Short mmCIF file of C-alpha atoms and ligand atoms in Angstrom, two decimals:
data_model
loop_
_atom_site.label_atom_id
_atom_site.label_comp_id
_atom_site.label_asym_id
_atom_site.label_seq_id
_atom_site.Cartn_x
_atom_site.Cartn_y
_atom_site.Cartn_z
CA MET A 1 -26.66 16.48 12.73
CA ILE A 2 -27.09 17.53 16.29
CA TYR A 3 -26.41 14.46 18.55
CA ASN A 4 -27.67 14.17 21.98
CA ILE A 5 -24.93 12.54 23.78
CA GLN A 6 -25.86 11.47 27.39
CA HIS A 7 -23.54 12.14 30.24
CA ASN A 8 -23.52 9.89 33.58
CA LEU A 9 -20.23 11.05 35.25
CA VAL A 10 -18.27 9.84 38.09
CA ASN A 11 -18.59 11.69 41.51
CA GLU A 12 -14.85 11.50 42.05
CA SER A 13 -12.17 11.41 39.43
CA GLY A 14 -9.24 8.84 39.83
CA VAL A 15 -6.76 11.41 38.20
CA LYS A 16 -5.55 12.53 41.69
CA ASP A 17 -3.74 9.26 42.36
CA VAL A 18 -1.98 9.55 38.91
CA ASP A 19 1.73 10.47 38.73
CA PHE A 20 1.99 12.06 35.13
CA ASN A 21 5.75 11.61 35.37
CA ASP A 22 5.31 7.76 35.29
CA ILE A 23 2.60 7.03 32.68
CA PRO A 24 3.54 4.31 30.33
CA LEU A 25 0.92 3.98 27.60
CA GLY A 26 -2.00 1.73 28.12
CA ARG A 27 -1.77 1.00 31.88
CA THR A 28 -3.82 3.92 33.22
CA PHE A 29 -7.24 4.59 31.96
CA SER A 30 -9.24 7.73 32.48
CA ASP A 31 -12.68 7.84 34.49
CA HIS A 32 -15.03 7.42 31.47
CA MET A 33 -15.73 5.70 28.23
CA PHE A 34 -18.14 6.72 25.32
CA ILE A 35 -20.31 4.09 23.83
CA CYS A 36 -22.73 4.00 20.87
CA ASP A 37 -24.63 0.88 19.95
CA TYR A 38 -25.46 -0.28 16.38
CA GLU A 39 -28.78 -1.95 16.35
CA ASN A 40 -31.36 -2.53 13.58
CA GLY A 41 -29.26 -0.74 11.07
CA GLU A 42 -28.85 2.54 13.12
CA TRP A 43 -26.32 3.97 15.58
CA VAL A 44 -28.21 4.69 18.68
CA ASN A 45 -27.91 5.70 22.56
CA PRO A 46 -24.52 7.67 22.43
CA ARG A 47 -23.36 8.15 25.90
CA ILE A 48 -20.60 8.91 28.10
CA VAL A 49 -20.41 6.84 31.24
CA PRO A 50 -17.98 5.67 33.93
CA LEU A 51 -15.41 3.29 32.73
CA GLU A 52 -16.34 -0.28 33.55
CA LEU A 53 -16.32 -3.68 32.39
CA ILE A 54 -18.62 -4.24 29.41
CA PRO A 55 -20.81 -7.32 29.48
CA THR A 56 -20.05 -9.53 26.26
CA HIS A 57 -21.72 -12.58 25.29
CA PRO A 58 -19.34 -15.51 24.82
CA ALA A 59 -20.59 -15.80 21.27
CA ALA A 60 -19.87 -12.15 20.43
CA MET A 61 -18.82 -12.31 16.82
CA ALA A 62 -15.75 -9.95 17.45
CA LEU A 63 -14.23 -12.74 19.77
CA HIS A 64 -14.52 -15.51 17.05
CA TYR A 65 -14.47 -13.79 13.58
CA GLY A 66 -12.36 -10.68 14.46
CA GLN A 67 -14.70 -7.90 13.18
CA ALA A 68 -12.90 -5.32 15.39
CA ILE A 69 -11.17 -2.21 14.31
CA PHE A 70 -9.52 0.70 16.16
CA GLU A 71 -7.90 4.23 15.84
CA GLY A 72 -5.22 5.95 17.83
CA MET A 73 -5.46 9.80 18.57
CA LYS A 74 -4.06 12.10 21.08
CA ALA A 75 -5.41 15.02 23.10
CA THR A 76 -3.02 17.72 24.21
CA MET A 77 -3.43 20.95 26.06
CA ASP A 78 -2.18 24.50 25.08
CA ASP A 79 -0.71 26.98 27.64
CA GLU A 80 -4.05 28.39 28.54
CA GLY A 81 -5.33 24.90 29.50
CA THR A 82 -7.62 24.41 26.22
CA PRO A 83 -7.69 20.83 25.10
CA MET A 84 -6.87 20.18 21.51
CA LEU A 85 -7.32 17.05 19.05
CA PHE A 86 -4.91 16.46 16.23
CA ARG A 87 -6.77 16.22 12.95
CA PRO A 88 -9.66 14.06 14.28
CA ASP A 89 -11.55 14.19 10.83
CA LYS A 90 -8.68 11.97 9.51
CA ASN A 91 -9.31 9.39 12.15
CA ALA A 92 -13.04 9.54 11.50
CA GLU A 93 -12.42 8.96 7.80
CA ARG A 94 -9.78 6.14 8.42
CA LEU A 95 -12.06 4.30 10.73
CA ASN A 96 -14.68 4.09 8.01
CA VAL A 97 -12.11 2.73 5.39
CA SER A 98 -11.44 0.11 7.97
CA ALA A 99 -15.11 -0.53 8.56
CA ASN A 100 -15.71 -0.95 5.01
CA ARG A 101 -12.77 -3.47 4.51
CA MET A 102 -14.00 -5.39 7.45
CA GLY A 103 -17.61 -5.68 6.48
CA MET A 104 -18.66 -3.39 9.36
CA PRO A 105 -21.07 -0.37 9.32
CA GLU A 106 -19.70 3.05 8.88
CA PHE A 107 -19.79 5.29 11.96
CA PRO A 108 -21.10 8.89 11.21
CA GLU A 109 -17.96 11.16 10.98
CA ASP A 110 -19.83 14.13 12.52
CA LEU A 111 -20.78 11.88 15.58
CA PHE A 112 -17.08 10.73 15.83
CA THR A 113 -15.77 14.09 16.04
CA GLU A 114 -18.43 15.23 18.44
CA ALA A 115 -18.08 12.22 20.67
CA LEU A 116 -14.29 12.90 20.79
CA LYS A 117 -14.68 16.36 21.63
CA GLN A 118 -17.19 15.78 24.50
CA PHE A 119 -15.06 13.01 25.79
CA VAL A 120 -12.05 15.13 25.85
CA LEU A 121 -13.85 17.87 27.61
CA VAL A 122 -15.09 15.37 30.30
CA GLU A 123 -11.46 14.03 30.68
CA LYS A 124 -9.72 17.39 30.45
CA ASP A 125 -7.91 16.63 33.89
CA TRP A 126 -6.38 13.63 32.38
CA ILE A 127 -4.38 15.51 29.63
CA PRO A 128 -0.80 15.54 31.08
CA PRO A 129 0.48 19.14 30.58
CA MET A 130 4.16 18.16 29.67
CA GLU A 131 5.33 18.46 26.04
CA GLY A 132 5.55 15.04 24.33
CA SER A 133 2.90 13.74 26.68
CA ALA A 134 -0.88 13.30 25.84
CA LEU A 135 -4.24 11.66 26.68
CA TYR A 136 -3.89 8.83 24.33
CA LEU A 137 -7.56 8.25 22.87
CA ARG A 138 -8.62 4.69 21.55
CA PRO A 139 -11.86 4.78 19.62
CA PHE A 140 -12.88 1.33 18.48
CA MET A 141 -15.59 -0.72 16.94
CA TYR A 142 -16.42 -4.28 17.29
CA ALA A 143 -19.12 -6.91 16.58
CA ASP A 144 -21.08 -7.87 19.67
CA GLU A 145 -23.91 -9.82 18.13
CA PRO A 146 -23.87 -13.45 19.70
CA PHE A 147 -23.91 -15.66 16.62
CA ILE A 148 -21.97 -18.59 15.48
CA GLY A 149 -21.35 -18.64 11.69
CA MET A 150 -19.56 -16.65 8.92
CA ARG A 151 -21.33 -13.61 8.01
CA ALA A 152 -21.21 -9.88 8.95
CA ALA A 153 -22.66 -9.25 12.37
CA THR A 154 -25.80 -7.20 12.81
CA SER A 155 -24.99 -5.48 16.16
CA TYR A 156 -21.86 -3.49 16.94
CA ARG A 157 -20.50 -1.23 19.42
CA PHE A 158 -18.41 1.77 18.85
CA MET A 159 -16.55 3.22 22.00
CA VAL A 160 -13.80 5.55 23.14
CA ILE A 161 -11.46 5.01 26.05
CA GLY A 162 -8.61 7.25 27.15
CA SER A 163 -5.08 6.46 28.61
CA PRO A 164 -2.67 9.30 29.72
CA ALA A 165 1.04 8.57 28.25
CA GLY A 166 4.46 9.96 28.06
CA PRO A 167 6.41 9.49 24.97
CA MET A 168 6.75 5.70 24.03
CA PHE A 169 10.41 5.62 23.15
CA ARG A 170 12.82 8.11 24.70
CA ARG A 171 15.72 6.66 22.67
CA PRO A 172 16.48 5.56 19.26
CA ILE A 173 15.24 2.11 18.40
CA LYS A 174 16.21 -1.05 16.49
CA LEU A 175 14.30 -2.73 13.91
CA TYR A 176 14.38 -6.32 12.53
CA ALA A 177 13.57 -6.81 8.90
CA GLU A 178 11.36 -9.96 8.92
CA THR A 179 12.11 -12.53 6.24
CA LYS A 180 9.96 -15.33 7.36
CA TYR A 181 6.43 -13.88 8.52
CA ILE A 182 4.48 -11.07 6.74
CA ARG A 183 2.19 -8.43 8.04
CA ALA A 184 0.12 -7.83 4.80
CA ALA A 185 -0.26 -9.17 1.32
CA ASP A 186 -1.98 -7.43 -1.74
CA GLY A 187 -5.75 -7.73 -1.36
CA GLY A 188 -5.45 -8.37 2.28
CA THR A 189 -6.50 -6.16 5.25
CA GLY A 190 -2.99 -4.14 5.61
CA GLU A 191 -4.67 -0.84 4.89
CA ALA A 192 -7.39 -1.32 7.74
CA LYS A 193 -6.69 -0.70 11.19
CA ALA A 194 -7.91 -4.13 12.07
CA ALA A 195 -7.24 -5.88 15.38
CA GLY A 196 -6.19 -8.95 13.51
CA ASN A 197 -3.43 -7.27 11.77
CA TYR A 198 -1.66 -6.52 15.25
CA ALA A 199 -2.71 -10.07 16.39
CA ALA A 200 -0.64 -11.56 13.67
CA ALA A 201 2.26 -9.25 14.32
CA ILE A 202 2.66 -10.25 18.03
CA ARG A 203 4.63 -13.47 17.65
CA PRO A 204 7.15 -12.04 15.19
CA THR A 205 7.58 -8.97 17.40
CA GLU A 206 8.39 -11.20 20.28
CA ILE A 207 10.85 -13.13 18.21
CA ALA A 208 12.45 -9.72 17.05
CA LYS A 209 12.56 -8.62 20.70
CA GLU A 210 14.33 -11.97 21.69
CA LYS A 211 16.91 -11.12 19.26
CA GLY A 212 17.38 -7.59 20.67
CA PHE A 213 15.36 -5.48 18.40
CA ASP A 214 12.40 -3.11 19.50
CA GLN A 215 9.93 -3.72 16.51
CA VAL A 216 9.54 -5.54 13.18
CA LEU A 217 10.27 -3.93 9.80
CA TRP A 218 7.75 -5.47 7.41
CA LEU A 219 8.67 -6.47 3.92
CA ASP A 220 6.17 -7.26 1.25
CA ALA A 221 4.54 -10.63 1.32
CA ARG A 222 5.66 -11.85 -2.18
CA ASP A 223 9.27 -11.05 -2.60
CA TYR A 224 10.37 -10.01 0.91
CA LYS A 225 11.90 -7.14 -0.77
CA TYR A 226 9.75 -4.00 -0.62
CA ILE A 227 9.68 -2.18 2.72
CA GLN A 228 6.04 -1.63 3.95
CA GLU A 229 6.05 -0.33 7.49
CA VAL A 230 7.13 -0.98 11.08
CA GLY A 231 5.36 -2.55 13.87
CA THR A 232 3.34 0.43 15.09
CA MET A 233 4.78 3.11 12.65
CA ASN A 234 5.28 4.08 9.14
CA ILE A 235 8.90 4.63 8.18
CA PHE A 236 11.04 7.32 6.47
CA PHE A 237 14.53 7.28 5.20
CA ILE A 238 16.87 10.25 4.41
CA ILE A 239 19.09 9.59 1.44
CA ARG A 240 21.48 12.32 0.11
CA GLY A 241 19.11 14.81 1.70
CA LYS A 242 15.97 13.62 0.30
CA VAL A 243 13.23 12.03 2.25
CA PHE A 244 11.90 8.56 1.03
CA THR A 245 8.92 6.68 2.42
CA PRO A 246 7.13 3.81 1.01
CA SER A 247 4.06 4.72 -1.07
CA LEU A 248 0.66 3.47 0.00
CA ASP A 249 -0.34 0.43 -1.97
CA GLY A 250 -3.19 -1.01 -0.03
CA SER A 251 -1.11 -3.13 2.27
CA ILE A 252 0.21 -0.05 4.31
CA LEU A 253 -1.56 1.78 7.06
CA SER A 254 -2.25 5.25 5.87
CA GLY A 255 -0.67 6.95 8.94
CA ILE A 256 -2.17 10.34 9.93
CA THR A 257 1.20 11.07 11.46
CA ARG A 258 2.90 9.98 8.15
CA MET A 259 0.55 12.28 6.16
CA SER A 260 1.23 15.07 8.62
CA VAL A 261 5.02 14.57 8.39
CA ILE A 262 4.97 14.63 4.62
CA GLU A 263 3.06 17.92 4.67
CA LEU A 264 5.31 19.44 7.20
CA LEU A 265 8.53 18.30 5.36
CA LYS A 266 7.12 19.69 2.11
CA HIS A 267 6.31 22.99 3.76
CA LYS A 268 9.83 23.10 4.85
CA GLY A 269 11.10 22.73 1.47
CA PHE A 270 12.25 18.96 1.69
CA GLU A 271 11.94 16.84 -1.51
CA ILE A 272 9.70 13.90 -0.63
CA VAL A 273 9.72 10.87 -2.76
CA GLU A 274 6.94 8.36 -2.17
CA ARG A 275 7.53 5.03 -4.02
CA ARG A 276 8.33 1.40 -3.62
CA ILE A 277 11.50 1.21 -1.68
CA THR A 278 13.59 -2.02 -1.54
CA ILE A 279 15.63 -3.23 1.40
CA ASP A 280 18.51 -3.76 -1.04
CA GLU A 281 18.51 0.16 -1.97
CA ILE A 282 18.76 0.88 1.75
CA ILE A 283 21.79 -1.65 1.96
CA GLU A 284 23.21 0.04 -0.99
CA ALA A 285 22.83 3.58 0.32
CA HIS A 286 24.43 2.37 3.60
CA LYS A 287 27.43 0.92 1.71
CA GLU A 288 27.86 4.03 -0.22
CA GLY A 289 27.51 6.24 2.76
CA THR A 290 24.47 8.15 1.54
CA LEU A 291 22.03 6.66 4.09
CA GLU A 292 21.72 9.64 6.64
CA GLU A 293 18.88 8.85 8.76
CA ALA A 294 15.82 6.81 9.20
CA PHE A 295 12.69 7.54 11.57
CA GLY A 296 9.18 5.99 12.28
CA THR A 297 6.06 7.88 12.68
CA GLY A 298 2.74 6.97 14.46
CA THR A 299 0.26 8.19 16.83
CA ALA A 300 1.49 6.39 19.92
CA VAL A 301 5.10 6.71 19.04
CA GLY A 302 5.13 10.18 17.67
CA VAL A 303 8.43 10.14 15.94
CA ALA A 304 10.96 7.36 16.82
CA LEU A 305 14.45 7.80 15.72
CA ILE A 306 16.01 4.68 14.31
CA GLU A 307 19.43 3.61 15.19
CA GLN A 308 19.74 0.19 13.48
CA ILE A 309 17.94 -2.31 11.05
CA GLY A 310 18.84 -5.93 11.30
CA TYR A 311 18.42 -7.95 7.98
CA LYS A 312 19.37 -11.51 7.57
CA ASN A 313 22.89 -11.50 8.85
CA MET A 314 23.51 -7.93 8.31
CA ILE A 315 23.21 -5.04 10.59
CA ILE A 316 22.45 -1.43 9.04
CA ASP A 317 23.75 1.27 11.54
CA PHE A 318 22.48 4.68 11.24
CA PRO A 319 24.62 7.89 12.11
CA GLU A 320 24.15 8.93 15.63
CA SER A 321 22.49 12.26 14.81
CA SER A 322 19.23 12.41 13.05
CA PRO A 323 18.57 16.07 12.36
CA VAL A 324 15.77 15.89 10.28
CA GLY A 325 13.94 13.19 12.39
CA GLN A 326 14.81 15.28 15.54
CA MET A 327 13.41 18.36 13.96
CA VAL A 328 10.05 16.71 13.02
CA LEU A 329 9.81 15.24 16.44
CA GLU A 330 10.23 18.66 18.02
CA GLU A 331 8.05 20.57 15.54
CA LEU A 332 5.08 18.02 16.02
CA ASP A 333 5.33 18.19 19.89
CA ALA A 334 5.45 22.02 19.80
CA ILE A 335 2.59 22.30 17.35
CA ARG A 336 0.60 19.73 19.64
CA SER A 337 1.36 21.72 22.81
CA GLY A 338 0.40 24.99 21.11
CA ARG A 339 3.91 26.31 21.70
CA LYS A 340 4.47 26.67 17.89
CA LYS A 341 2.00 28.16 15.64
CA ASP A 342 -0.37 25.51 13.79
CA ILE A 343 0.58 26.60 10.35
CA LEU A 344 -0.87 23.69 8.57
CA ASN A 345 -4.19 24.01 10.59
CA TRP A 346 -4.04 20.77 12.17
CA MET A 347 -5.29 21.24 15.71
CA ILE A 348 -8.75 21.56 16.74
CA LYS A 349 -9.22 23.43 19.98
CA VAL A 350 -12.11 21.93 22.07
CA GLU A 351 -13.69 24.81 23.86
CA ASN A 352 -15.95 24.40 26.69
CA GLU A 353 -19.10 23.70 25.05
CA LEU A 354 -20.56 21.40 27.84
CA ALA A 355 -21.00 24.29 30.24
C1 LIG B 401 -1.10 3.94 17.52
O1 LIG B 401 0.02 4.31 17.19
O2 LIG B 401 -2.01 4.71 17.82
C2 LIG B 401 -1.33 2.54 17.20
O3 LIG B 401 -2.63 2.29 17.09
C3 LIG B 401 -0.25 1.64 17.55
C4 LIG B 401 -0.68 0.88 18.90
C5 LIG B 401 -0.32 -0.69 18.74
C6 LIG B 401 0.00 1.38 20.19
#
């Protein structure tokens, strides 16, 4: 379908005041936002307009009942200055998995991709050129119907905003395996990228930080035994040269970086084991000396090397070098910057279709 996305653009971009060498994620926002409204069962009025406050009724249902979902994506630029998106079709699909779980309307996947392409072309100057940096894109959908009561809303907004960002972690990180709080239980919303999942993780993350860790390592809700995922990432372990990652079980976010890292490692000839993994196995491998590496993967973090996991009164330290994690980090960055051939066909070049 052809969509007519209206453009009302700023006269002067704010990008000239931005120092791309100092851009922590989510502090600086690009000039525009994409908006599309859901009214009377239809998505209408797709538009790119200057970023500004959005009028919200105090009874907007997202504020009370949490019908709010989001995605994370990155736009990068190749050496010729052509913007690129990383597997936008996968984000479009996942947004709708989240929408279905949260009783929200699906957003047309072709409109999602078109909106992202046009947004990226409009915000091209906001893409930092340095490898490892990107224009982080945040598509999101929320219920904006004013209503008090427990049912699916009838009006929603889908929006996209952008924030230029450098690498989230420039050093290996420490995880705290949580044995009191949980992130997701069977039948819950763990697989959805729902705002509420992140809300519930905020206090446990603060506690982990007070203890000197960077993020929480979530264990399953019933036995506190099976490893699920990390605060903003999926997790991988290297044991005796094999790559292990928890299998998707409905409680784990199906990370697009996770999927891509699995594809990349398989392509490189690694054996990948996707199955339930217990924290006890990790402790055992550590004791035997066969636990070689761990790293996390996510859109915002990219690849984060893990140096330590704290569990109960135990500390699991990882060897200083993480050759597999480091290789994956470098390959992903190089493919995203167009420096390395996109052998797995992940990158979508956004040519100047706006002209
Ligand atoms: C992402 O990695 O894109 C996320 O959505 C995590 C976010 C909390 C920074």
